[in-house]
Short mmCIF file of C-alpha atoms in Angstrom, two decimals:
data_model
loop_
_atom_site.label_atom_id
_atom_site.label_comp_id
_atom_site.label_asym_id
_atom_site.label_seq_id
_atom_site.Cartn_x
_atom_site.Cartn_y
_atom_site.Cartn_z
CA MET A 1 156.15 80.97 39.32
CA ALA A 2 156.11 80.50 43.25
CA THR A 3 156.19 76.81 43.23
CA ALA A 4 159.99 77.09 42.16
CA ASN A 5 160.70 79.05 45.50
CA GLN A 6 160.85 78.10 48.93
CA LEU A 7 157.77 79.11 50.98
CA ARG A 8 158.95 81.66 53.46
CA TYR A 9 155.72 84.16 54.02
CA PHE A 10 152.09 83.98 54.26
CA LYS A 11 149.64 86.57 53.89
CA VAL A 12 145.81 86.75 55.03
CA MET A 13 143.66 88.98 52.88
CA GLY A 14 139.96 89.58 53.22
CA GLU A 15 137.51 92.49 53.84
CA ARG A 16 136.83 93.87 57.16
CA ASN A 17 134.82 91.74 59.82
CA THR A 18 135.71 88.47 57.84
CA GLY A 19 138.02 86.89 60.29
CA THR A 20 141.42 87.86 58.98
CA ASN A 21 142.91 88.36 62.52
CA PHE A 22 141.72 85.06 63.82
CA LEU A 23 142.74 83.33 60.64
CA HIS A 24 146.24 85.03 60.66
CA GLN A 25 146.73 83.87 64.39
CA LEU A 26 145.50 80.30 63.57
CA ILE A 27 148.00 79.88 60.89
CA ALA A 28 150.74 81.39 62.87
CA GLY A 29 150.24 79.13 65.66
CA SER A 30 149.76 75.86 63.48
CA THR A 31 152.83 76.28 61.21
CA SER A 32 156.58 76.62 61.45
CA GLY A 33 159.23 78.10 59.29
CA ILE A 34 156.95 80.74 57.58
CA GLU A 35 156.58 84.44 58.64
CA GLY A 36 153.04 85.96 58.66
CA LEU A 37 153.00 89.39 56.92
CA VAL A 38 151.29 92.19 58.55
CA HIS A 39 151.36 96.13 57.93
CA GLY A 40 153.08 98.42 60.47
CA SER A 41 151.95 100.71 63.14
CA ASN A 42 149.74 103.85 62.53
CA ASP A 43 151.26 105.43 65.68
CA SER A 44 153.23 107.87 63.79
CA VAL A 45 150.21 109.06 61.53
CA LYS A 46 148.16 109.90 64.71
CA LYS A 47 151.17 112.12 66.05
CA SER A 48 151.56 113.89 62.67
CA THR A 49 147.87 114.94 62.40
CA GLN A 50 147.15 115.98 65.84
CA GLY A 51 147.85 119.59 65.03
CA LEU A 52 145.12 119.69 62.26
CA PRO A 53 141.71 121.08 62.88
CA GLU A 54 139.50 118.54 64.24
CA ASN A 55 137.12 118.27 61.06
CA LEU A 56 140.29 117.55 58.81
CA GLN A 57 142.20 114.93 61.01
CA TYR A 58 140.17 111.99 59.94
CA PHE A 59 140.76 112.51 56.38
CA ALA A 60 144.51 113.56 56.75
CA ARG A 61 145.00 110.42 58.74
CA GLN A 62 143.47 108.08 56.24
CA ARG A 63 145.52 109.67 53.53
CA ALA A 64 148.49 109.27 55.48
CA ILE A 65 147.78 105.59 56.15
CA ASP A 66 147.14 105.22 52.40
CA ILE A 67 150.84 106.21 51.81
CA LEU A 68 152.17 104.01 54.53
CA ARG A 69 150.57 101.24 53.10
CA LYS A 70 151.96 101.89 49.79
CA GLN A 71 155.51 102.38 51.19
CA GLU A 72 155.33 99.01 53.04
CA PHE A 73 153.96 97.10 50.00
CA SER A 74 157.00 95.54 48.69
CA HIS A 75 157.81 93.96 52.24
CA ASN A 76 154.09 92.97 53.22
CA PHE A 77 151.77 93.37 50.39
CA GLY A 78 150.06 96.55 52.03
CA TRP A 79 146.53 96.45 53.40
CA LYS A 80 144.97 93.20 54.00
CA HIS A 81 141.46 94.49 53.18
CA ALA A 82 142.44 95.61 49.60
CA ARG A 83 141.00 94.30 46.37
CA VAL A 84 143.55 92.28 44.66
CA ASP A 85 144.61 90.68 41.33
CA PRO A 86 147.88 88.91 40.39
CA ALA A 87 149.55 91.66 38.72
CA TYR A 88 149.21 93.81 41.97
CA LEU A 89 150.43 91.29 44.29
CA GLN A 90 153.17 90.41 41.80
CA GLN A 91 154.69 94.17 42.58
CA SER A 92 156.32 92.75 45.47
CA PRO A 93 159.50 90.95 45.35
CA ARG A 94 158.30 88.32 47.99
CA PHE A 95 155.45 87.30 45.64
CA ALA A 96 156.93 83.95 44.82
CA GLU A 97 157.89 83.12 48.27
CA THR A 98 154.48 83.83 49.65
CA LEU A 99 151.33 81.75 50.33
CA PHE A 100 148.06 83.95 50.08
CA VAL A 101 145.16 82.98 52.17
CA PHE A 102 142.04 84.75 51.28
CA ILE A 103 138.76 84.55 53.48
CA VAL A 104 135.41 85.54 52.69
CA ARG A 105 132.17 85.50 54.56
CA ASN A 106 128.61 85.38 53.79
CA PRO A 107 127.48 88.74 52.46
CA PHE A 108 124.35 89.16 54.63
CA TYR A 109 126.38 88.47 57.93
CA PHE A 110 129.26 90.78 56.45
CA LEU A 111 126.84 93.57 55.76
CA SER A 112 125.51 93.62 59.23
CA ALA A 113 128.77 93.24 60.94
CA LEU A 114 130.11 96.17 58.72
CA PHE A 115 127.22 98.24 59.87
CA ARG A 116 128.02 97.45 63.71
CA ARG A 117 131.85 97.94 63.16
CA PRO A 118 132.33 100.19 59.99
CA TYR A 119 136.27 100.48 60.14
CA ASN A 120 137.49 103.20 57.88
CA LEU A 121 134.17 103.81 56.56
CA LEU A 122 132.37 107.11 55.58
CA PRO A 123 129.65 108.25 55.96
CA ARG A 124 129.27 106.83 59.54
CA ALA A 125 126.85 104.08 59.72
CA GLY A 126 124.30 105.69 61.92
CA ASP A 127 121.45 103.63 63.58
CA ASP A 128 119.33 102.75 60.55
CA LYS A 129 120.64 99.67 58.81
CA SER A 130 118.30 100.00 55.75
CA ARG A 131 119.63 103.38 55.03
CA PHE A 132 123.09 102.42 55.51
CA LEU A 133 122.80 99.30 52.96
CA ARG A 134 121.57 102.01 50.30
CA SER A 135 123.97 104.79 50.93
CA PRO A 136 127.06 105.67 48.95
CA ILE A 137 130.46 104.92 50.82
CA LEU A 138 133.85 107.00 50.35
CA LEU A 139 136.75 104.75 49.44
CA ASN A 140 140.25 104.94 50.64
CA GLU A 141 143.16 104.70 48.12
CA ARG A 142 144.37 101.40 49.91
CA ASP A 143 141.06 99.91 48.96
CA ASN A 144 142.51 99.53 45.49
CA ILE A 145 139.42 99.83 43.70
CA CYS A 146 140.61 101.97 40.67
CA GLY A 147 138.75 104.50 38.81
CA THR A 148 136.22 105.86 41.61
CA ALA A 149 136.38 107.46 44.96
CA THR A 150 133.09 106.23 45.93
CA LEU A 151 130.70 103.11 45.56
CA GLU A 152 126.95 103.22 45.33
CA ASN A 153 126.56 101.16 48.54
CA PRO A 154 128.41 98.70 50.94
CA VAL A 155 126.82 96.05 49.04
CA ARG A 156 128.93 96.57 46.07
CA LEU A 157 131.95 96.70 48.42
CA TRP A 158 131.53 93.01 49.22
CA SER A 159 130.98 92.18 45.64
CA ILE A 160 134.19 93.70 44.19
CA LYS A 161 136.43 92.53 47.10
CA THR A 162 135.05 89.09 47.26
CA ARG A 163 135.30 88.64 43.56
CA SER A 164 138.97 89.64 43.42
CA TYR A 165 139.89 87.09 46.10
CA VAL A 166 138.02 84.39 44.19
CA GLN A 167 139.46 85.15 40.72
CA THR A 168 143.00 85.67 42.07
CA ALA A 169 143.05 82.47 44.21
CA ALA A 170 142.05 80.56 41.04
CA GLN A 171 144.93 82.19 39.04
CA ILE A 172 147.95 81.83 41.27
CA GLU A 173 149.62 78.68 42.34
CA ARG A 174 150.19 79.38 46.11
CA ALA A 175 146.90 80.62 47.19
CA LEU A 176 143.89 79.32 49.36
CA LEU A 177 140.42 80.66 49.43
CA ILE A 178 138.56 79.98 52.68
CA ARG A 179 135.01 80.49 53.62
CA TYR A 180 134.76 81.82 57.37
CA GLU A 181 131.67 79.59 58.04
CA ASP A 182 133.74 76.38 57.05
CA LEU A 183 136.93 77.45 59.00
CA VAL A 184 135.03 78.01 62.29
CA ALA A 185 133.11 74.76 61.72
CA GLN A 186 136.13 72.68 61.11
CA PRO A 187 139.31 74.66 61.75
CA ASP A 188 141.48 71.44 61.64
CA SER A 189 140.86 71.30 57.99
CA ILE A 190 143.14 73.98 57.39
CA LEU A 191 146.12 71.92 58.04
CA ALA A 192 145.93 69.68 55.31
CA MET A 193 145.33 72.86 52.79
CA LEU A 194 148.35 74.40 54.18
CA ALA A 195 150.50 71.28 53.82
CA LYS A 196 149.37 70.83 50.14
CA LYS A 197 150.65 74.40 49.41
CA GLY A 198 154.11 73.69 51.26
CA ALA A 199 153.74 74.89 54.61
CA GLU A 200 155.22 72.77 57.43
CA THR A 201 152.35 72.20 59.74
CA ALA A 202 151.94 71.37 63.45
CA PRO A 203 150.43 67.74 64.45
CA SER A 204 147.11 69.72 65.44
CA VAL A 205 145.69 73.24 64.74
CA GLN A 206 146.13 75.61 67.45
CA VAL A 207 142.75 77.40 67.49
CA PRO A 208 142.92 81.01 69.06
CA GLN A 209 140.37 80.92 71.72
CA GLN A 210 139.88 84.74 72.66
CA SER A 211 138.14 87.15 70.53
CA THR A 212 140.31 89.44 68.31
CA LYS A 213 137.71 92.41 68.42
CA GLY A 214 138.12 93.24 72.31
CA ASP A 215 135.09 91.58 73.60
CA ASN A 216 134.45 88.68 75.92
CA LEU A 217 133.21 86.13 73.26
CA THR A 218 135.27 82.90 72.84
CA PHE A 219 135.93 80.84 69.59
CA GLY A 220 133.30 78.57 70.73
CA ASP A 221 130.69 81.48 70.99
CA TYR A 222 131.56 82.66 67.55
CA ALA A 223 131.44 79.20 65.96
CA ARG A 224 127.82 78.80 67.54
CA LYS A 225 126.74 82.31 66.27
CA THR A 226 127.82 81.30 62.89
CA ALA A 227 126.26 78.03 62.77
CA ALA A 228 123.04 79.56 63.99
CA TYR A 229 123.34 82.61 61.52
CA ASP A 230 119.98 83.11 59.68
CA TYR A 231 119.92 86.14 57.13
CA ARG A 232 116.20 86.14 57.23
CA SER A 233 116.13 87.09 60.85
CA ASP A 234 118.76 89.51 60.58
CA HIS A 235 117.38 91.69 57.67
CA SER A 236 114.07 92.80 56.47
CA ALA A 237 112.37 91.14 53.39
CA SER A 238 113.10 94.55 51.43
CA ASP A 239 116.61 94.81 52.47
CA ILE A 240 117.16 91.10 51.61
CA GLY A 241 115.69 91.81 48.15
CA PHE A 242 117.94 94.99 47.78
CA ILE A 243 121.00 93.16 49.00
CA THR A 244 120.32 90.36 46.59
CA GLU A 245 119.67 92.37 43.51
CA GLN A 246 123.17 94.32 44.29
CA LEU A 247 125.25 91.33 44.62
CA ASP A 248 127.32 89.66 42.01
CA ALA A 249 125.37 86.55 41.03
CA GLU A 250 128.43 84.58 39.69
CA THR A 251 130.33 85.05 42.78
CA LEU A 252 127.19 84.13 45.11
CA ASP A 253 127.10 80.95 43.23
CA GLN A 254 130.66 79.86 43.10
CA LEU A 255 130.93 80.43 47.12
CA GLY A 256 127.47 79.10 47.80
CA TYR A 257 125.76 82.02 49.37
CA ARG A 258 123.00 82.63 47.04
CA PRO A 259 119.89 83.04 49.36
CA ASP A 260 117.29 80.19 49.16
#
């Protein structure tokens, strides 16, 4: 088991738009002696697909990125947004030396963020959020959702990925499960959590202040937006009903995300 080995690495995992970059930077700046694992560059993929017809380039790049993440898996556990389980992570020889930090986010906020920033997602979101919420989506191989190439809608994406993080964090010794809302409300609370898992921590948490999304927002801005978030003003009553019906009820209850 991992507890018998020295802690040498950490790996942040979570769905898109859940604060994975922020959390990685926060841990890297607040610990010493452990290396944060991230995937490699995609520059070679972009170059190799430039000669293809334009309508094929996107799909060729995604397939090539899938292959890259699979090739890198033994070193960095591949795509940080993948669905996981213990057997999947244990395929890497670095498993026993790695602290896994899973981050999750309120599903209503996540779905709006995915609508605005649908990274690696097809079909494109368009300008109708209600339609987006009810539309099938195409999966990449690196999503690691076996047995299907599509999902009925992006709500199912949240349920499948988030359930995998909750269950895996409960099953392996060196793992943390963090809600984004709790992290931005009390970022210093992560120090005790990391120390309990064997990480050498700094005297105080080093909170990244600039946005990792390329905008002008600061950490304080994101913290205030998160504290003020109200799903009822973000989604129509019809959409709230649809989302709630599609979500995994057990996962909602475990994380305290069930709408009131």
